[in-house]
Amino acid sequence: GKIVIESQPRKHTRFRWVLRDGTALVFIDQRRFGSVELLSNVDCQNRFQKLGAEPWPAYRDGAWYRRRWGKSKGSIKSTMLKQEHVAGIGNIMASEICFRMGIDPRISCERLNERDWEALGVELHRFVEAVLEEESSPEIAFVSQGGALPKAFLVYGRNGQSCGCGTIIQVMKQAGRSTYWCPRCQVSR
């Protein structure tokens, strides 16, 4: 979901808080993944203490990610979605990072080598920078509003389309979420 300030209601509005000047703070959540809660300061602090460190804006090297995820028997893509060790990595970013690393998103974290961990640090930082640069453009158009997929998305939402290598991008379910990937570019070990 996203939060916007507007004067007219939109489709998929889940929460609307009208301000004194007549505009409204509106939470729009088409897929109903988000929520709005009113928390006391103590509850807010408790909630955020459970989250891991942010991967950006500071560059985090491969050793930083390995210390947090290296012993996990879970897949790298599913592990990235768990917020208690590293916060802020969502489904789209996890798919994109696995593609950019050139690894199968189903590979266990404990099977990644030093080169993989270093690639994760580099590619995650590059991806965030690319998305932020694209979103700061005056031509931003949200996919949910009829816009095209962001240029920074190399595999996400491109099921059935050709990867740069000529292989068809596929989609599979992992941890109940869609994972987009290229079977040729993303190798398993």
PDB file of N, CA and C in Angstrom, residues 107-165:
ATOM      1  N   ILE A 107      18.005 -21.439  -3.654  1.00  0.00           N
ATOM      2  CA  ILE A 107      19.231 -21.934  -3.021  1.00  0.00           C
ATOM      3  C   ILE A 107      19.247 -21.560  -1.535  1.00  0.00           C
ATOM      4  N   SER A 108      19.701 -22.483  -0.726  1.00  0.00           N
ATOM      5  CA  SER A 108      19.793 -22.262   0.717  1.00  0.00           C
ATOM      6  C   SER A 108      20.892 -21.244   1.018  1.00  0.00           C
ATOM      7  N   CYS A 109      20.637 -20.378   1.971  1.00  0.00           N
ATOM      8  CA  CYS A 109      21.631 -19.371   2.375  1.00  0.00           C
ATOM      9  C   CYS A 109      22.954 -20.015   2.762  1.00  0.00           C
ATOM     10  N   GLU A 110      22.889 -21.167   3.424  1.00  0.00           N
ATOM     11  CA  GLU A 110      24.112 -21.815   3.884  1.00  0.00           C
ATOM     12  C   GLU A 110      24.966 -22.354   2.728  1.00  0.00           C
ATOM     13  N   ARG A 111      24.417 -22.382   1.524  1.00  0.00           N
ATOM     14  CA  ARG A 111      25.168 -22.855   0.354  1.00  0.00           C
ATOM     15  C   ARG A 111      25.807 -21.724  -0.450  1.00  0.00           C
ATOM     16  N   LEU A 112      25.549 -20.487  -0.066  1.00  0.00           N
ATOM     17  CA  LEU A 112      26.148 -19.363  -0.785  1.00  0.00           C
ATOM     18  C   LEU A 112      27.638 -19.257  -0.450  1.00  0.00           C
ATOM     19  N   ASN A 113      28.429 -18.884  -1.439  1.00  0.00           N
ATOM     20  CA  ASN A 113      29.862 -18.716  -1.207  1.00  0.00           C
ATOM     21  C   ASN A 113      30.201 -17.232  -1.020  1.00  0.00           C
ATOM     22  N   GLU A 114      31.449 -16.950  -0.747  1.00  0.00           N
ATOM     23  CA  GLU A 114      31.876 -15.564  -0.475  1.00  0.00           C
ATOM     24  C   GLU A 114      31.543 -14.633  -1.634  1.00  0.00           C
ATOM     25  N   ARG A 115      31.738 -15.103  -2.861  1.00  0.00           N
ATOM     26  CA  ARG A 115      31.435 -14.290  -4.042  1.00  0.00           C
ATOM     27  C   ARG A 115      29.947 -13.945  -4.094  1.00  0.00           C
ATOM     28  N   ASP A 116      29.086 -14.921  -3.740  1.00  0.00           N
ATOM     29  CA  ASP A 116      27.645 -14.689  -3.721  1.00  0.00           C
ATOM     30  C   ASP A 116      27.276 -13.613  -2.699  1.00  0.00           C
ATOM     31  N   TRP A 117      27.834 -13.737  -1.497  1.00  0.00           N
ATOM     32  CA  TRP A 117      27.509 -12.761  -0.447  1.00  0.00           C
ATOM     33  C   TRP A 117      27.955 -11.362  -0.862  1.00  0.00           C
ATOM     34  N   GLU A 118      29.137 -11.270  -1.462  1.00  0.00           N
ATOM     35  CA  GLU A 118      29.622  -9.953  -1.889  1.00  0.00           C
ATOM     36  C   GLU A 118      28.727  -9.401  -2.995  1.00  0.00           C
ATOM     37  N   ALA A 119      28.312 -10.269  -3.925  1.00  0.00           N
ATOM     38  CA  ALA A 119      27.402  -9.841  -5.000  1.00  0.00           C
ATOM     39  C   ALA A 119      26.082  -9.350  -4.417  1.00  0.00           C
ATOM     40  N   LEU A 120      25.601  -9.996  -3.358  1.00  0.00           N
ATOM     41  CA  LEU A 120      24.353  -9.576  -2.733  1.00  0.00           C
ATOM     42  C   LEU A 120      24.476  -8.132  -2.236  1.00  0.00           C
ATOM     43  N   GLY A 121      25.577  -7.835  -1.537  1.00  0.00           N
ATOM     44  CA  GLY A 121      25.782  -6.470  -1.046  1.00  0.00           C
ATOM     45  C   GLY A 121      25.829  -5.446  -2.164  1.00  0.00           C
ATOM     46  N   VAL A 122      26.573  -5.744  -3.196  1.00  0.00           N
ATOM     47  CA  VAL A 122      26.720  -4.826  -4.331  1.00  0.00           C
ATOM     48  C   VAL A 122      25.394  -4.651  -5.059  1.00  0.00           C
ATOM     49  N   GLU A 123      24.745  -5.753  -5.409  1.00  0.00           N
ATOM     50  CA  GLU A 123      23.533  -5.686  -6.224  1.00  0.00           C
ATOM     51  C   GLU A 123      22.350  -5.090  -5.472  1.00  0.00           C
ATOM     52  N   LEU A 124      22.229  -5.362  -4.185  1.00  0.00           N
ATOM     53  CA  LEU A 124      21.144  -4.764  -3.415  1.00  0.00           C
ATOM     54  C   LEU A 124      21.301  -3.244  -3.398  1.00  0.00           C
ATOM     55  N   HIS A 125      22.501  -2.784  -3.158  1.00  0.00           N
ATOM     56  CA  HIS A 125      22.733  -1.336  -3.115  1.00  0.00           C
ATOM     57  C   HIS A 125      22.470  -0.699  -4.487  1.00  0.00           C
ATOM     58  N   ARG A 126      22.950  -1.341  -5.543  1.00  0.00           N
ATOM     59  CA  ARG A 126      22.716  -0.824  -6.903  1.00  0.00           C
ATOM     60  C   ARG A 126      21.227  -0.767  -7.234  1.00  0.00           C
ATOM     61  N   PHE A 127      20.494  -1.816  -6.845  1.00  0.00           N
ATOM     62  CA  PHE A 127      19.070  -1.853  -7.149  1.00  0.00           C
ATOM     63  C   PHE A 127      18.329  -0.727  -6.439  1.00  0.00           C
ATOM     64  N   VAL A 128      18.593  -0.538  -5.162  1.00  0.00           N
ATOM     65  CA  VAL A 128      17.927   0.541  -4.417  1.00  0.00           C
ATOM     66  C   VAL A 128      18.253   1.888  -5.057  1.00  0.00           C
ATOM     67  N   GLU A 129      19.497   2.104  -5.401  1.00  0.00           N
ATOM     68  CA  GLU A 129      19.895   3.370  -6.045  1.00  0.00           C
ATOM     69  C   GLU A 129      19.153   3.562  -7.371  1.00  0.00           C
ATOM     70  N   ALA A 130      19.041   2.510  -8.180  1.00  0.00           N
ATOM     71  CA  ALA A 130      18.361   2.606  -9.477  1.00  0.00           C
ATOM     72  C   ALA A 130      16.887   2.937  -9.299  1.00  0.00           C
ATOM     73  N   VAL A 131      16.233   2.281  -8.346  1.00  0.00           N
ATOM     74  CA  VAL A 131      14.813   2.538  -8.107  1.00  0.00           C
ATOM     75  C   VAL A 131      14.605   3.965  -7.616  1.00  0.00           C
ATOM     76  N   LEU A 132      15.432   4.410  -6.691  1.00  0.00           N
ATOM     77  CA  LEU A 132      15.294   5.775  -6.172  1.00  0.00           C
ATOM     78  C   LEU A 132      15.537   6.819  -7.255  1.00  0.00           C
ATOM     79  N   GLU A 133      16.510   6.572  -8.105  1.00  0.00           N
ATOM     80  CA  GLU A 133      16.773   7.494  -9.204  1.00  0.00           C
ATOM     81  C   GLU A 133      15.579   7.556 -10.156  1.00  0.00           C
ATOM     82  N   GLU A 134      15.030   6.398 -10.458  1.00  0.00           N
ATOM     83  CA  GLU A 134      13.872   6.331 -11.358  1.00  0.00           C
ATOM     84  C   GLU A 134      12.646   7.003 -10.729  1.00  0.00           C
ATOM     85  N   GLU A 135      12.436   6.781  -9.436  1.00  0.00           N
ATOM     86  CA  GLU A 135      11.275   7.358  -8.768  1.00  0.00           C
ATOM     87  C   GLU A 135      11.393   8.864  -8.572  1.00  0.00           C
ATOM     88  N   SER A 136      12.604   9.397  -8.624  1.00  0.00           N
ATOM     89  CA  SER A 136      12.759  10.846  -8.477  1.00  0.00           C
ATOM     90  C   SER A 136      12.524  11.572  -9.798  1.00  0.00           C
ATOM     91  N   SER A 137      12.355  10.812 -10.859  1.00  0.00           N
ATOM     92  CA  SER A 137      12.078  11.385 -12.167  1.00  0.00           C
ATOM     93  C   SER A 137      10.677  12.008 -12.184  1.00  0.00           C
ATOM     94  N   PRO A 138      10.488  13.099 -12.923  1.00  0.00           N
ATOM     95  CA  PRO A 138       9.155  13.689 -13.005  1.00  0.00           C
ATOM     96  C   PRO A 138       8.168  12.829 -13.794  1.00  0.00           C
ATOM     97  N   GLU A 139       8.646  11.772 -14.439  1.00  0.00           N
ATOM     98  CA  GLU A 139       7.794  10.930 -15.272  1.00  0.00           C
ATOM     99  C   GLU A 139       7.334   9.652 -14.583  1.00  0.00           C
ATOM    100  N   ILE A 140       7.426   9.586 -13.261  1.00  0.00           N
ATOM    101  CA  ILE A 140       7.039   8.368 -12.560  1.00  0.00           C
ATOM    102  C   ILE A 140       5.550   8.085 -12.759  1.00  0.00           C
ATOM    103  N   ALA A 141       5.239   6.813 -13.029  1.00  0.00           N
ATOM    104  CA  ALA A 141       3.849   6.366 -13.167  1.00  0.00           C
ATOM    105  C   ALA A 141       3.741   5.022 -12.471  1.00  0.00           C
ATOM    106  N   PHE A 142       2.887   4.915 -11.457  1.00  0.00           N
ATOM    107  CA  PHE A 142       2.747   3.682 -10.719  1.00  0.00           C
ATOM    108  C   PHE A 142       2.066   2.619 -11.578  1.00  0.00           C
ATOM    109  N   VAL A 143       2.562   1.389 -11.498  1.00  0.00           N
ATOM    110  CA  VAL A 143       2.003   0.275 -12.260  1.00  0.00           C
ATOM    111  C   VAL A 143       0.514   0.147 -11.967  1.00  0.00           C
ATOM    112  N   SER A 144       0.125   0.295 -10.697  1.00  0.00           N
ATOM    113  CA  SER A 144      -1.282   0.154 -10.327  1.00  0.00           C
ATOM    114  C   SER A 144      -2.152   1.257 -10.921  1.00  0.00           C
ATOM    115  N   GLN A 145      -1.527   2.308 -11.434  1.00  0.00           N
ATOM    116  CA  GLN A 145      -2.275   3.401 -12.054  1.00  0.00           C
ATOM    117  C   GLN A 145      -2.125   3.375 -13.577  1.00  0.00           C
ATOM    118  N   GLY A 146      -1.720   2.229 -14.102  1.00  0.00           N
ATOM    119  CA  GLY A 146      -1.620   2.090 -15.557  1.00  0.00           C
ATOM    120  C   GLY A 146      -0.246   2.386 -16.114  1.00  0.00           C
ATOM    121  N   GLY A 147       0.724   2.642 -15.277  1.00  0.00           N
ATOM    122  CA  GLY A 147       2.076   2.908 -15.744  1.00  0.00           C
ATOM    123  C   GLY A 147       2.792   1.616 -16.104  1.00  0.00           C
ATOM    124  N   ALA A 148       3.915   1.766 -16.777  1.00  0.00           N
ATOM    125  CA  ALA A 148       4.728   0.611 -17.151  1.00  0.00           C
ATOM    126  C   ALA A 148       5.543   0.143 -15.950  1.00  0.00           C
ATOM    127  N   LEU A 149       6.037  -1.099 -16.038  1.00  0.00           N
ATOM    128  CA  LEU A 149       6.943  -1.573 -14.994  1.00  0.00           C
ATOM    129  C   LEU A 149       8.183  -0.691 -14.985  1.00  0.00           C
ATOM    130  N   PRO A 150       8.707  -0.390 -13.820  1.00  0.00           N
ATOM    131  CA  PRO A 150       9.926   0.431 -13.767  1.00  0.00           C
ATOM    132  C   PRO A 150      11.072  -0.217 -14.536  1.00  0.00           C
ATOM    133  N   LYS A 151      11.910   0.609 -15.143  1.00  0.00           N
ATOM    134  CA  LYS A 151      13.056   0.102 -15.892  1.00  0.00           C
ATOM    135  C   LYS A 151      13.998  -0.683 -15.001  1.00  0.00           C
ATOM    136  N   ALA A 152      14.001  -0.359 -13.708  1.00  0.00           N
ATOM    137  CA  ALA A 152      14.873  -1.062 -12.769  1.00  0.00           C
ATOM    138  C   ALA A 152      14.447  -2.512 -12.551  1.00  0.00           C
ATOM    139  N   PHE A 153      13.243  -2.880 -12.947  1.00  0.00           N
ATOM    140  CA  PHE A 153      12.759  -4.254 -12.776  1.00  0.00           C
ATOM    141  C   PHE A 153      13.177  -5.076 -14.000  1.00  0.00           C
ATOM    142  N   LEU A 154      14.101  -5.974 -13.791  1.00  0.00           N
ATOM    143  CA  LEU A 154      14.592  -6.793 -14.890  1.00  0.00           C
ATOM    144  C   LEU A 154      13.812  -8.096 -15.048  1.00  0.00           C
ATOM    145  N   VAL A 155      13.236  -8.617 -13.928  1.00  0.00           N
ATOM    146  CA  VAL A 155      12.456  -9.855 -14.007  1.00  0.00           C
ATOM    147  C   VAL A 155      11.063  -9.718 -13.408  1.00  0.00           C
ATOM    148  N   TYR A 156      10.909  -8.913 -12.388  1.00  0.00           N
ATOM    149  CA  TYR A 156       9.622  -8.830 -11.691  1.00  0.00           C
ATOM    150  C   TYR A 156       8.501  -8.410 -12.650  1.00  0.00           C
ATOM    151  N   GLY A 157       7.410  -9.162 -12.641  1.00  0.00           N
ATOM    152  CA  GLY A 157       6.249  -8.852 -13.472  1.00  0.00           C
ATOM    153  C   GLY A 157       6.436  -9.180 -14.941  1.00  0.00           C
ATOM    154  N   ARG A 158       7.508  -9.859 -15.295  1.00  0.00           N
ATOM    155  CA  ARG A 158       7.817 -10.125 -16.699  1.00  0.00           C
ATOM    156  C   ARG A 158       7.676 -11.610 -17.066  1.00  0.00           C
ATOM    157  N   ASN A 159       6.831 -12.320 -16.342  1.00  0.00           N
ATOM    158  CA  ASN A 159       6.583 -13.724 -16.632  1.00  0.00           C
ATOM    159  C   ASN A 159       6.177 -13.895 -18.098  1.00  0.00           C
ATOM    160  N   GLY A 160       6.827 -14.846 -18.771  1.00  0.00           N
ATOM    161  CA  GLY A 160       6.507 -15.124 -20.173  1.00  0.00           C
ATOM    162  C   GLY A 160       7.259 -14.253 -21.157  1.00  0.00           C
ATOM    163  N   GLN A 161       7.949 -13.233 -20.680  1.00  0.00           N
ATOM    164  CA  GLN A 161       8.736 -12.378 -21.561  1.00  0.00           C
ATOM    165  C   GLN A 161      10.160 -12.913 -21.656  1.00  0.00           C
ATOM    166  N   SER A 162      10.861 -12.475 -22.647  1.00  0.00           N
ATOM    167  CA  SER A 162      12.224 -12.936 -22.870  1.00  0.00           C
ATOM    168  C   SER A 162      13.204 -12.180 -21.983  1.00  0.00           C
ATOM    169  N   CYS A 163      14.076 -12.940 -21.334  1.00  0.00           N
ATOM    170  CA  CYS A 163      15.188 -12.376 -20.576  1.00  0.00           C
ATOM    171  C   CYS A 163      16.218 -11.877 -21.597  1.00  0.00           C
ATOM    172  N   GLY A 164      17.192 -11.114 -21.171  1.00  0.00           N
ATOM    173  CA  GLY A 164      18.254 -10.662 -22.066  1.00  0.00           C
ATOM    174  C   GLY A 164      19.021 -11.800 -22.699  1.00  0.00           C
ATOM    175  N   CYS A 165      19.010 -12.974 -22.052  1.00  0.00           N
ATOM    176  CA  CYS A 165      19.722 -14.149 -22.579  1.00  0.00           C
ATOM    177  C   CYS A 165      18.884 -14.918 -23.610  1.00  0.00           C
TER     178      CYS A 165
END
